[in-house]
mmCIF file of C-alpha atoms and ligand atoms in Angstrom:
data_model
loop_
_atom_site.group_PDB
_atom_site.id
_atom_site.type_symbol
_atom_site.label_atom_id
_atom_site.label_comp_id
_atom_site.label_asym_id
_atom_site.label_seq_id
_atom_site.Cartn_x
_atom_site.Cartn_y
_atom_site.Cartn_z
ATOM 1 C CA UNK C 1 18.354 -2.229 32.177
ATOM 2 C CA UNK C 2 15.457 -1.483 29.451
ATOM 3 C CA UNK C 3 16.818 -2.558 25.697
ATOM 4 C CA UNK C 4 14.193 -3.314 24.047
ATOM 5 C CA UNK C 5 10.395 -2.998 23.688
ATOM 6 C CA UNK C 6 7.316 -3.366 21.836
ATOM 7 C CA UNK C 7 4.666 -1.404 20.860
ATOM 8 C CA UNK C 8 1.140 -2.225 19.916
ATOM 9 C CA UNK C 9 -2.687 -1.025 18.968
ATOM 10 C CA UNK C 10 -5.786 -2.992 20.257
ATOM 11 C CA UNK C 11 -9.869 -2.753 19.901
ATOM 12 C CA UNK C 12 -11.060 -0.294 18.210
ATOM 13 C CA UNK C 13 -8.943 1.798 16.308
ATOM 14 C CA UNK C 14 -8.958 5.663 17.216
ATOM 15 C CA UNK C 15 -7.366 9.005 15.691
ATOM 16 C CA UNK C 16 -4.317 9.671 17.979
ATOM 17 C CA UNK C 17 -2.965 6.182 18.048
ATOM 18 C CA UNK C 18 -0.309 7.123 15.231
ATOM 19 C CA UNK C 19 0.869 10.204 16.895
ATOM 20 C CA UNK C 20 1.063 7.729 20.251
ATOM 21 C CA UNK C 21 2.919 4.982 18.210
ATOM 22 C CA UNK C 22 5.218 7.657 16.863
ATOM 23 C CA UNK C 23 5.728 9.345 20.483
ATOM 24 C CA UNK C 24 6.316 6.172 22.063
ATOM 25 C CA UNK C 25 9.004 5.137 19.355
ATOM 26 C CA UNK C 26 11.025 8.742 19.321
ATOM 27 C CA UNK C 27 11.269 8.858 23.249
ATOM 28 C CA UNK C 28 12.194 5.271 23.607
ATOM 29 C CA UNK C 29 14.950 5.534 20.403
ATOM 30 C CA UNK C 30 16.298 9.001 21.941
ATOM 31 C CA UNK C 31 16.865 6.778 25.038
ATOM 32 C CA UNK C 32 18.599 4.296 23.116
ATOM 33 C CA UNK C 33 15.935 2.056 23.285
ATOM 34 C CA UNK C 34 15.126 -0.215 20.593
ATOM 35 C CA UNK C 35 11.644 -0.246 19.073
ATOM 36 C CA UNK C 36 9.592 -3.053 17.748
ATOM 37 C CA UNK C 37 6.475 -2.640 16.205
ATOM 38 C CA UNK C 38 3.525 -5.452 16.600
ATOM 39 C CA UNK C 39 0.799 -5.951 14.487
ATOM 40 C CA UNK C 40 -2.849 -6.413 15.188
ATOM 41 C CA UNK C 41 -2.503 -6.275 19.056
ATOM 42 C CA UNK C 42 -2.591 -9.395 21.141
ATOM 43 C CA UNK C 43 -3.219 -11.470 17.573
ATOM 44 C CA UNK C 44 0.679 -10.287 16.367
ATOM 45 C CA UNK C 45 1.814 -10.291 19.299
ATOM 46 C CA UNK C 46 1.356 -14.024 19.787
ATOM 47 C CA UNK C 47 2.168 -14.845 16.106
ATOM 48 C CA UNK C 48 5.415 -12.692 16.285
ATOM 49 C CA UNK C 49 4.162 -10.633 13.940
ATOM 50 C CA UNK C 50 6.846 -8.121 14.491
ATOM 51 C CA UNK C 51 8.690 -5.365 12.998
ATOM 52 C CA UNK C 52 12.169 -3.198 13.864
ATOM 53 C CA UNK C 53 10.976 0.149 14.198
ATOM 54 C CA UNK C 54 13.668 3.203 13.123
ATOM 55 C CA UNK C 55 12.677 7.187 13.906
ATOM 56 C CA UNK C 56 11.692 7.020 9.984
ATOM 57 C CA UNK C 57 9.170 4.133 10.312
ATOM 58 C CA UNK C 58 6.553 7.151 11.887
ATOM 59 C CA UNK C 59 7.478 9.504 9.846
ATOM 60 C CA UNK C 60 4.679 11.173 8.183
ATOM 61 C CA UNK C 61 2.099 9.838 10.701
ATOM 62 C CA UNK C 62 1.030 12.368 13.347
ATOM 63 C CA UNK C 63 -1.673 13.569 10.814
ATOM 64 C CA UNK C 64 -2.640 9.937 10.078
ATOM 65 C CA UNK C 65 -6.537 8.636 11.540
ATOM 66 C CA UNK C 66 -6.469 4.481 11.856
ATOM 67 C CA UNK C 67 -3.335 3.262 13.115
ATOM 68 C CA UNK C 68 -0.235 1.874 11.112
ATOM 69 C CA UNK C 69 0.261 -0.922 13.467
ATOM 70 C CA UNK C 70 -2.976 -2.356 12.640
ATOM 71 C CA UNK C 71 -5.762 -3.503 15.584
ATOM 72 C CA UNK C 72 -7.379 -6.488 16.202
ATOM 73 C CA UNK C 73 -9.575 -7.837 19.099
ATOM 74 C CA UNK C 74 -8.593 -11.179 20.340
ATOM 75 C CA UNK C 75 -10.541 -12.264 23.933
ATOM 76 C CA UNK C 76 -8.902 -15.403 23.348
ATOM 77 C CA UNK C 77 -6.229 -13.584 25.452
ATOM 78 C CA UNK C 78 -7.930 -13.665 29.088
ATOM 79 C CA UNK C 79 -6.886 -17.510 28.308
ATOM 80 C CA UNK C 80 -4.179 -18.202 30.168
ATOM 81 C CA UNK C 81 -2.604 -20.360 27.120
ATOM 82 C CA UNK C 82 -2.976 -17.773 25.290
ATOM 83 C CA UNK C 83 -1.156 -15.996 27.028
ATOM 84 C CA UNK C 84 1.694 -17.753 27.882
ATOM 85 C CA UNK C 85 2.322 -18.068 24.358
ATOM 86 C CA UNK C 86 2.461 -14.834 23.660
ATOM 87 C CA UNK C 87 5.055 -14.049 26.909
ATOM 88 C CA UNK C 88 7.033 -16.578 25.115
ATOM 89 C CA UNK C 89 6.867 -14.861 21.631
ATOM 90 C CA UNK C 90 7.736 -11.669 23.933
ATOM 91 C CA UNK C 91 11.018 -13.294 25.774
ATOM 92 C CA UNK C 92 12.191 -15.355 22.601
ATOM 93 C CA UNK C 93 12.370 -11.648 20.825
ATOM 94 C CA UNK C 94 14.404 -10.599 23.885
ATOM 95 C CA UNK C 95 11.190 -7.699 24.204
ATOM 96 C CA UNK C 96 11.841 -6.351 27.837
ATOM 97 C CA UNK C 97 8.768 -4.543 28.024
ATOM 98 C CA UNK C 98 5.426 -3.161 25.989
ATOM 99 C CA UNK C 99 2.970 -0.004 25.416
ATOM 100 C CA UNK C 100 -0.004 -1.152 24.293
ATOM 101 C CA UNK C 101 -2.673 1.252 23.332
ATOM 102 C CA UNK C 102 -6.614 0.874 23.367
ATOM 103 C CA UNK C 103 -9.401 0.717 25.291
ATOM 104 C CA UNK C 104 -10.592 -1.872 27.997
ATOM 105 C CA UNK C 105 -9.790 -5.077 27.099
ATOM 106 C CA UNK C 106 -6.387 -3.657 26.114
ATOM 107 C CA UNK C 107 -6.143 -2.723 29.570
ATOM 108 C CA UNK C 108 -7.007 -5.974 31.063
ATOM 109 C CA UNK C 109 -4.279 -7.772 28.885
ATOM 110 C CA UNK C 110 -1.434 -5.082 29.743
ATOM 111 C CA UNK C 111 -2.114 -6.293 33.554
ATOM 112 C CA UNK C 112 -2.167 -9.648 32.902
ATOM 113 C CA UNK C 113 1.344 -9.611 30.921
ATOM 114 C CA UNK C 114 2.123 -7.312 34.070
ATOM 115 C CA UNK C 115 2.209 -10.059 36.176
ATOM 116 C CA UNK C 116 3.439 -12.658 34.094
ATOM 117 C CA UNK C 117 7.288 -11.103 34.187
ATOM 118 C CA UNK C 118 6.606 -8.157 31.071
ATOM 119 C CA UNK C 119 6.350 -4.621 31.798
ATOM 120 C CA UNK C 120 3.095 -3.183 30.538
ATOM 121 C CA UNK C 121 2.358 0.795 30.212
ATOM 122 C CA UNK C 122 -1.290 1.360 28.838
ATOM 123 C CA UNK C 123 -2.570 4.203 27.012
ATOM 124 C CA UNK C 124 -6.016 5.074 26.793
ATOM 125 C CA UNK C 125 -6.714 4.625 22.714
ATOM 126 C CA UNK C 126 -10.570 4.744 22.042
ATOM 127 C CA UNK C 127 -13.276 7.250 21.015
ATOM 128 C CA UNK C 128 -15.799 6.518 23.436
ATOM 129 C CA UNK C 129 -14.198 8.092 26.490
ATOM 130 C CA UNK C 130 -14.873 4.828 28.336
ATOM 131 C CA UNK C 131 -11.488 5.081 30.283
ATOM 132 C CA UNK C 132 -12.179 5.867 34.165
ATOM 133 C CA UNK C 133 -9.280 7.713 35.884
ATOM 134 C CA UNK C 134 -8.571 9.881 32.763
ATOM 135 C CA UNK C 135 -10.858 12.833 31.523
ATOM 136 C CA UNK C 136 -9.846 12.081 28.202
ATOM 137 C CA UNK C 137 -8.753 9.123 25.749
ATOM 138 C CA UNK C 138 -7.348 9.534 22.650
ATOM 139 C CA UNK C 139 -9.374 10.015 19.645
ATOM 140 C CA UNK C 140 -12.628 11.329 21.941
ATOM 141 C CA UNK C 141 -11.732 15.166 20.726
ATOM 142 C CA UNK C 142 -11.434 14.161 17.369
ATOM 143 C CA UNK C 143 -14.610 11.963 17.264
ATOM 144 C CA UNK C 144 -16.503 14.315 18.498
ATOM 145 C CA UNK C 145 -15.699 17.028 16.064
ATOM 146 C CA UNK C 146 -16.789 14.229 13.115
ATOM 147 C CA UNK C 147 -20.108 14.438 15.119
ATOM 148 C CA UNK C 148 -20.308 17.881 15.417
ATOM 149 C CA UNK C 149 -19.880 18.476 11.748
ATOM 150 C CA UNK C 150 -22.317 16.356 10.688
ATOM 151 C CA UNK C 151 -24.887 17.080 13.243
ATOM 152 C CA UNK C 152 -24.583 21.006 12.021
ATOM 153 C CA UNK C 153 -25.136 19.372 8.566
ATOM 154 C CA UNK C 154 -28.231 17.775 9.506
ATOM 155 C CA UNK C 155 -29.416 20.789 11.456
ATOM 156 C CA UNK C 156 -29.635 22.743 8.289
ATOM 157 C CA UNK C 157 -31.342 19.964 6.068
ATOM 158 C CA UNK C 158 -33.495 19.334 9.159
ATOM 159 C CA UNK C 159 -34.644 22.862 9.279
ATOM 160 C CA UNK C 160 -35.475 23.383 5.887
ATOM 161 C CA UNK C 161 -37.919 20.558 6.000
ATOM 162 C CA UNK C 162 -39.429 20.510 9.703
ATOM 163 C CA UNK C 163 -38.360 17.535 9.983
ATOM 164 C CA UNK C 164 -36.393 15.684 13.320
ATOM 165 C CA UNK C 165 -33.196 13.903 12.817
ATOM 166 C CA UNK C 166 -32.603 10.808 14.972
ATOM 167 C CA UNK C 167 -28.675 10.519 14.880
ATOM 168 C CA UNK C 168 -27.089 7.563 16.212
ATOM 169 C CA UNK C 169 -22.915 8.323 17.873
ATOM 170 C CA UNK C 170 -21.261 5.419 19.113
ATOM 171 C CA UNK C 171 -20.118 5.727 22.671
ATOM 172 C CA UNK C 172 -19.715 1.404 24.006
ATOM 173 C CA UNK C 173 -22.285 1.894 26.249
ATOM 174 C CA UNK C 174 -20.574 5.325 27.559
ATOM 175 C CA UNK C 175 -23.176 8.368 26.770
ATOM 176 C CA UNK C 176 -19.991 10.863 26.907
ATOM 177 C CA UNK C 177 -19.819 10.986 22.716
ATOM 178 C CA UNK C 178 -23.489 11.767 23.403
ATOM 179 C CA UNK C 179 -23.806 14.365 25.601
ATOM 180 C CA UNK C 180 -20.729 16.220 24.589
ATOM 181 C CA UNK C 181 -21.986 16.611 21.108
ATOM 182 C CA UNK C 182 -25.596 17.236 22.295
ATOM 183 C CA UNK C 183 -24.527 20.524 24.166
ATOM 184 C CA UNK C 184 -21.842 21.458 21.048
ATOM 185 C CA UNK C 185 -25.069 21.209 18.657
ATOM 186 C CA UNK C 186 -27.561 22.764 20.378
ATOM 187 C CA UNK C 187 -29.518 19.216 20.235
ATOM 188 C CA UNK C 188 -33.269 19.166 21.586
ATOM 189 C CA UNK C 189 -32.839 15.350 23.360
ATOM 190 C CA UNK C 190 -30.562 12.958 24.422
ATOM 191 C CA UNK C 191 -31.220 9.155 24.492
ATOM 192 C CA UNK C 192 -27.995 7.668 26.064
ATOM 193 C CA UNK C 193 -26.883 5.048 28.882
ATOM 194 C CA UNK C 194 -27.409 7.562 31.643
ATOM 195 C CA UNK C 195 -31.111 8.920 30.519
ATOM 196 C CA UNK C 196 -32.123 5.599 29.808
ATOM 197 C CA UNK C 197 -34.988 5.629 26.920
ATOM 198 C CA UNK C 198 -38.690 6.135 27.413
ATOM 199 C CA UNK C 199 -40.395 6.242 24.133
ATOM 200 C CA UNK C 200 -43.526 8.169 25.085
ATOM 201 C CA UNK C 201 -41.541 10.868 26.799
ATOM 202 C CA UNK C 202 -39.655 11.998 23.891
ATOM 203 C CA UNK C 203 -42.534 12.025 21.895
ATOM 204 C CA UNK C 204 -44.408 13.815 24.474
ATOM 205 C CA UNK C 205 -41.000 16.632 24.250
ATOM 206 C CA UNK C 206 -41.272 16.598 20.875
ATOM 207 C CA UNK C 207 -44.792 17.780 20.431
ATOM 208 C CA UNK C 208 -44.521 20.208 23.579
ATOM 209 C CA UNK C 209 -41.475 21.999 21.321
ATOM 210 C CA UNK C 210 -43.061 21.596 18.592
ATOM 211 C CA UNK C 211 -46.286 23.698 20.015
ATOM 212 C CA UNK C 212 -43.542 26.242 21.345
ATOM 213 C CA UNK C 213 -43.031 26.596 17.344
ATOM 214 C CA UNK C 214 -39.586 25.079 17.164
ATOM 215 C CA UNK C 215 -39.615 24.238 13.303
ATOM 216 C CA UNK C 216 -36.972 21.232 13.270
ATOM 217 C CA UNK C 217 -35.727 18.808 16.113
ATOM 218 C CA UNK C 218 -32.592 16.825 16.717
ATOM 219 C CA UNK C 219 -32.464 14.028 18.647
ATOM 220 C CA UNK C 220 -28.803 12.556 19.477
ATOM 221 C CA UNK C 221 -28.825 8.412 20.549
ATOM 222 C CA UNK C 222 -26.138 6.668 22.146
ATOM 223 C CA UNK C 223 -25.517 3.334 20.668
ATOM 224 C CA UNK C 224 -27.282 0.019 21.578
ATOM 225 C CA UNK C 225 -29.764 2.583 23.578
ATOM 226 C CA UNK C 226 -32.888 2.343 21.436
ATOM 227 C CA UNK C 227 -33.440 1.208 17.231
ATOM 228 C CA UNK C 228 -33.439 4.999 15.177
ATOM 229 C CA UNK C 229 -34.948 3.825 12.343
ATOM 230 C CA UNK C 230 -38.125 2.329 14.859
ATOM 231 C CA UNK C 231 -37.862 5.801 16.801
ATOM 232 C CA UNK C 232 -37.964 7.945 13.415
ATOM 233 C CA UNK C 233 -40.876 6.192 12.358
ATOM 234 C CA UNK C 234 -43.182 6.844 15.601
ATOM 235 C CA UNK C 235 -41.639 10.395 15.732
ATOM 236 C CA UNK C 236 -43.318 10.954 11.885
ATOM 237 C CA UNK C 237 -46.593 9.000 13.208
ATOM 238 C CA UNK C 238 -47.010 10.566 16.617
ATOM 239 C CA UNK C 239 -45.515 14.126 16.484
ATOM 240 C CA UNK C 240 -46.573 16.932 13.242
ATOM 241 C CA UNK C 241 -42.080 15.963 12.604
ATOM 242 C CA UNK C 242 -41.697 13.903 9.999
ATOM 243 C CA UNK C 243 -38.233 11.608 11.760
ATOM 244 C CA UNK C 244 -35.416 10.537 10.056
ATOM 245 C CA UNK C 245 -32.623 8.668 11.309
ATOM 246 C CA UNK C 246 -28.975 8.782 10.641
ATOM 247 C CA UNK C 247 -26.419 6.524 11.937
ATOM 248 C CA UNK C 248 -22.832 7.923 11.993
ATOM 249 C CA UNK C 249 -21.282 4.434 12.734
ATOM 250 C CA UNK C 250 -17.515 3.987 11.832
ATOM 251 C CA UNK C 251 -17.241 7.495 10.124
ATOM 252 C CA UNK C 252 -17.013 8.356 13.720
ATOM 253 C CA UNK C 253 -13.622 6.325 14.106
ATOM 254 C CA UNK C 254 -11.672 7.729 10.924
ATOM 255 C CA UNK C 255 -10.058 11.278 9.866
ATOM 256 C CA UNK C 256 -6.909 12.708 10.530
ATOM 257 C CA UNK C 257 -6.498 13.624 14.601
ATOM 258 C CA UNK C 258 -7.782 17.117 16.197
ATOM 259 C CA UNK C 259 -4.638 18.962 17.457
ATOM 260 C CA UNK C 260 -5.860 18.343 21.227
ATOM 261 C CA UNK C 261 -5.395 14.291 20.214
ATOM 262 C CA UNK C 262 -2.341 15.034 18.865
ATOM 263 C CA UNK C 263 -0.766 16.667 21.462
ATOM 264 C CA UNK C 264 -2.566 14.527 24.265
ATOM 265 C CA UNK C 265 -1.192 11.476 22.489
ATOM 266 C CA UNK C 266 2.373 12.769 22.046
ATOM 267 C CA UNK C 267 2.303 13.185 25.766
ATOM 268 C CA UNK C 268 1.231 10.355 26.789
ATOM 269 C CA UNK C 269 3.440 8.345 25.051
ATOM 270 C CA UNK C 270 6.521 10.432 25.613
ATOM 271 C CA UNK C 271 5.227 9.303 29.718
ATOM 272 C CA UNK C 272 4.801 6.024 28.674
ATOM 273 C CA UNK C 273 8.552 5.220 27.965
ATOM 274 C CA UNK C 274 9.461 7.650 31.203
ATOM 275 C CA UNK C 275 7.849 4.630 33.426
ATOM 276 C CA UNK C 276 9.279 2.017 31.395
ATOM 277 C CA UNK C 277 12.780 3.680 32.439
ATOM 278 C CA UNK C 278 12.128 4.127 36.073
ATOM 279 C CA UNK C 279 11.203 0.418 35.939
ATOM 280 C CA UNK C 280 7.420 0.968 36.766
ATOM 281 C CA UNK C 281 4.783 -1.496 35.048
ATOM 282 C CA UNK C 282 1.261 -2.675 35.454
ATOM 283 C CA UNK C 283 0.226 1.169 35.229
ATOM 284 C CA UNK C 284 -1.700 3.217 32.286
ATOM 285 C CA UNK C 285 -0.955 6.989 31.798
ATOM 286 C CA UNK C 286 -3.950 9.400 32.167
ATOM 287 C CA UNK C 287 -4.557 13.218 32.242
ATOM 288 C CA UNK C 288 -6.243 14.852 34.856
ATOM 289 C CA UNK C 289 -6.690 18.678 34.860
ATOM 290 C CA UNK C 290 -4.219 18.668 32.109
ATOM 291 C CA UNK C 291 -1.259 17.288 33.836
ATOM 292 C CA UNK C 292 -0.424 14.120 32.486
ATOM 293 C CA UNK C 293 0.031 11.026 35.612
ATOM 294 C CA UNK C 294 -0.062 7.232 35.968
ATOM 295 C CA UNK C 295 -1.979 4.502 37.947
ATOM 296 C CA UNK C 296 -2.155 1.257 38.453
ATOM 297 C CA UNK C 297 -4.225 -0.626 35.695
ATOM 298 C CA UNK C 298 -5.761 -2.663 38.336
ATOM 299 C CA UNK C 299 -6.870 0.563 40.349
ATOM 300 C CA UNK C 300 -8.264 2.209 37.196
ATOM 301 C CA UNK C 301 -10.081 -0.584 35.752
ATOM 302 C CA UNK C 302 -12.076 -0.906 39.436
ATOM 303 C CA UNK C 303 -12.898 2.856 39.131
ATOM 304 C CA UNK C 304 -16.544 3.990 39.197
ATOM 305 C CA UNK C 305 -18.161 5.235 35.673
ATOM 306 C CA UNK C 306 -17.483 9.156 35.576
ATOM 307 C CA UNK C 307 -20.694 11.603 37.157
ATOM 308 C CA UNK C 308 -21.786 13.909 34.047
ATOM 309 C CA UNK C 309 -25.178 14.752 36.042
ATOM 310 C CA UNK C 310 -23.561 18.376 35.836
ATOM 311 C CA UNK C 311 -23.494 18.188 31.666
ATOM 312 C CA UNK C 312 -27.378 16.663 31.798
ATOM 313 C CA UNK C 313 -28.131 19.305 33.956
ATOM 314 C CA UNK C 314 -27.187 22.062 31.745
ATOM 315 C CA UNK C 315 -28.678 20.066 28.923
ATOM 316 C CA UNK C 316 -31.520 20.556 30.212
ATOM 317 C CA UNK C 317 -31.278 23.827 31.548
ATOM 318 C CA UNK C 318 -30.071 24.750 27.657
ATOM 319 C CA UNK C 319 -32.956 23.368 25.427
HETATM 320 O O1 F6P Q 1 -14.822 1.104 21.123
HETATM 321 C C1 F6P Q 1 -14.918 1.784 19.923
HETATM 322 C C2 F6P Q 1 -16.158 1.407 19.163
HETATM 323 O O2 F6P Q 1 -16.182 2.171 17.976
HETATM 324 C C3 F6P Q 1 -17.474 1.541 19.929
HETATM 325 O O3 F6P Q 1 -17.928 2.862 19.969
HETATM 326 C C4 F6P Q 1 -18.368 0.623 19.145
HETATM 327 O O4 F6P Q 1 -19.388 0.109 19.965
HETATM 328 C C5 F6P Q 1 -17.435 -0.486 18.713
HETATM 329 O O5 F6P Q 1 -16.118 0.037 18.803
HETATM 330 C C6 F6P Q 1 -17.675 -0.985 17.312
HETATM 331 O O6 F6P Q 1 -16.841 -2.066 17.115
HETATM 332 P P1 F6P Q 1 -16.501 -2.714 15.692
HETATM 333 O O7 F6P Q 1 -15.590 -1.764 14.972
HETATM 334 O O8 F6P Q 1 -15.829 -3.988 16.047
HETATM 335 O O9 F6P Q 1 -17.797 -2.863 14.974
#
């Protein structure tokens, strides 16, 4: 019989987490379940760093970016000390079982805890879209529409001055942020995980578009792919665009949550308590083709990376 369980945000923060946090908490209290909130993921969780969460404690929060729980990264917990401890903290709080929300590494700890007695459920929490098994995590939608907005921006600056902006998204090593806000902006390249980065070539573009008379360029980066600021510079010394570069960086991670994170968060952690009840653990909750279903977190983090050759394709075919 469920009582009692815990609730907490880890990694990166994303837009979404709140409305999860607050879903999570209203299902399980309905239930008569009682709620405690952790703070700063696997870090509260083994300091106790816990809180007795009422319907009113997420009140005002489904519009909320960031998360009220707090986030922290601690890969001190792969150690199996670590751990322990923090099983204990769990059982001397009489905790039953836990959602924990995040990306990866959250993942990898809710199977771990799995197997050491305490029922995990995990929710994909991260804007990178870096989740296999799910087409979407929670705070992608809203990321991207930060990325949108201020690619349009730099589209009109950019125009007015012939000039081609080198814009940096985040992504983790996942070009996803990347290629779904190069086809929403209309953007002339992509430099991301899956095109890999060849310098000459997208100089070579440039001045080929250029001679087509296109009068401004953007040029949308994934993360860790390639340096901007280097790439802006050769763009104004090799092409007739004078480059600047713009990194979005943790912009990207803040604002209040698009509806579609809203209501894919709200969902996902109303499931999340629904498999706590019929005593399943060890799984994370995904949506696929808009119904909302669960997998083992061992099965999902095995998963190969998602095939977007279709969205590079009509890239491409749109440019
Ligand atoms: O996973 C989310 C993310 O924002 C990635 O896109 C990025 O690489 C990383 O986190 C940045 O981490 P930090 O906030 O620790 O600098």
């Amino acid at each position: 019989m469920l009582r009692k369980i815990g609730i907490l945000t880890s990694g990166g923060d994303s837009p979404g987490m709140n409305a999860a946090i607050r879903a999570v908490t209203r299902t399980a209290l309905t239930n008569g379940i009682e709620v405690i909130g952790i703070k700063d993921g696997y870090k509260g969780l083994v300091n106790g760093d816990y809180e007795q969460f009422n319907r009113k404690s997420v009140s005002e929060t489904i519009a909320r970016g960031g998360t009220i729980l707090g986030s922290a990264r601690l890969p001190e917990f792969a150690q199996e000390e670590v751990l322990l401890k923090g099983v204990e903290k769990l059982k001397e709080n009489d905790i039953d079982a836990l959602v924990v929300i995040g990306g990866d590494g959250t993942y990898r700890g809710a199977d771990a805890l799995t197997k050491h007695g305490i029922n995990c459920i995990a929710l994909p929490g991260t804007i990178d879209n870096d989740i296999e098994g799910t087409d979407y995590t929670i705070g992608f939608d809203t990321a991207l529409q930060t990325i949108v907005d201020c690619v349009d921006k730099l589209r009109d600056t950019s125009n007015s001055h012939h000039r081609c902006s080198v814009v940096e998204v985040m992504g983790n090593r996942c070009g996803d942020l990347a290629i779904y806000s190069g086809i929403s902006t209309g953007a002339e390249i992509l430099i991301t995980p899956e095109t890999g980065y060849d310098e000459e070539a997208v100089l070579e573009k440039l001045r080929y578009l250029e001679a087509q008379g296109k009068n401004h360029a953007i040029v949308i980066v994934s993360e860790k792919v390639c340096d901007v600021k280097s790439l802006a510079d050769k763009v104004s010394n090799a092409t007739g665009f004078s480059g600047r570069a713009t990194i979005l960086g943790h912009i990207q991670r803040g604002g209040s949550p698009t509806p579609s994170d809203r209501v894919l968060a709200s969902r996902m952690g109303a499931k999340a308590v629904e498999l706590l009840v019929e005593g399943i653990g060890g799984h994370c909750v995904a949506i696929r083709n808009n119904e909302i279903i669960s997998m083992p977190i061992e099965e999902c983090i095995n998963l190969p990376r998602k095939n977007r050759k279709e969205f590079y394709r009509l890239f491409d075919k749109l440019v």
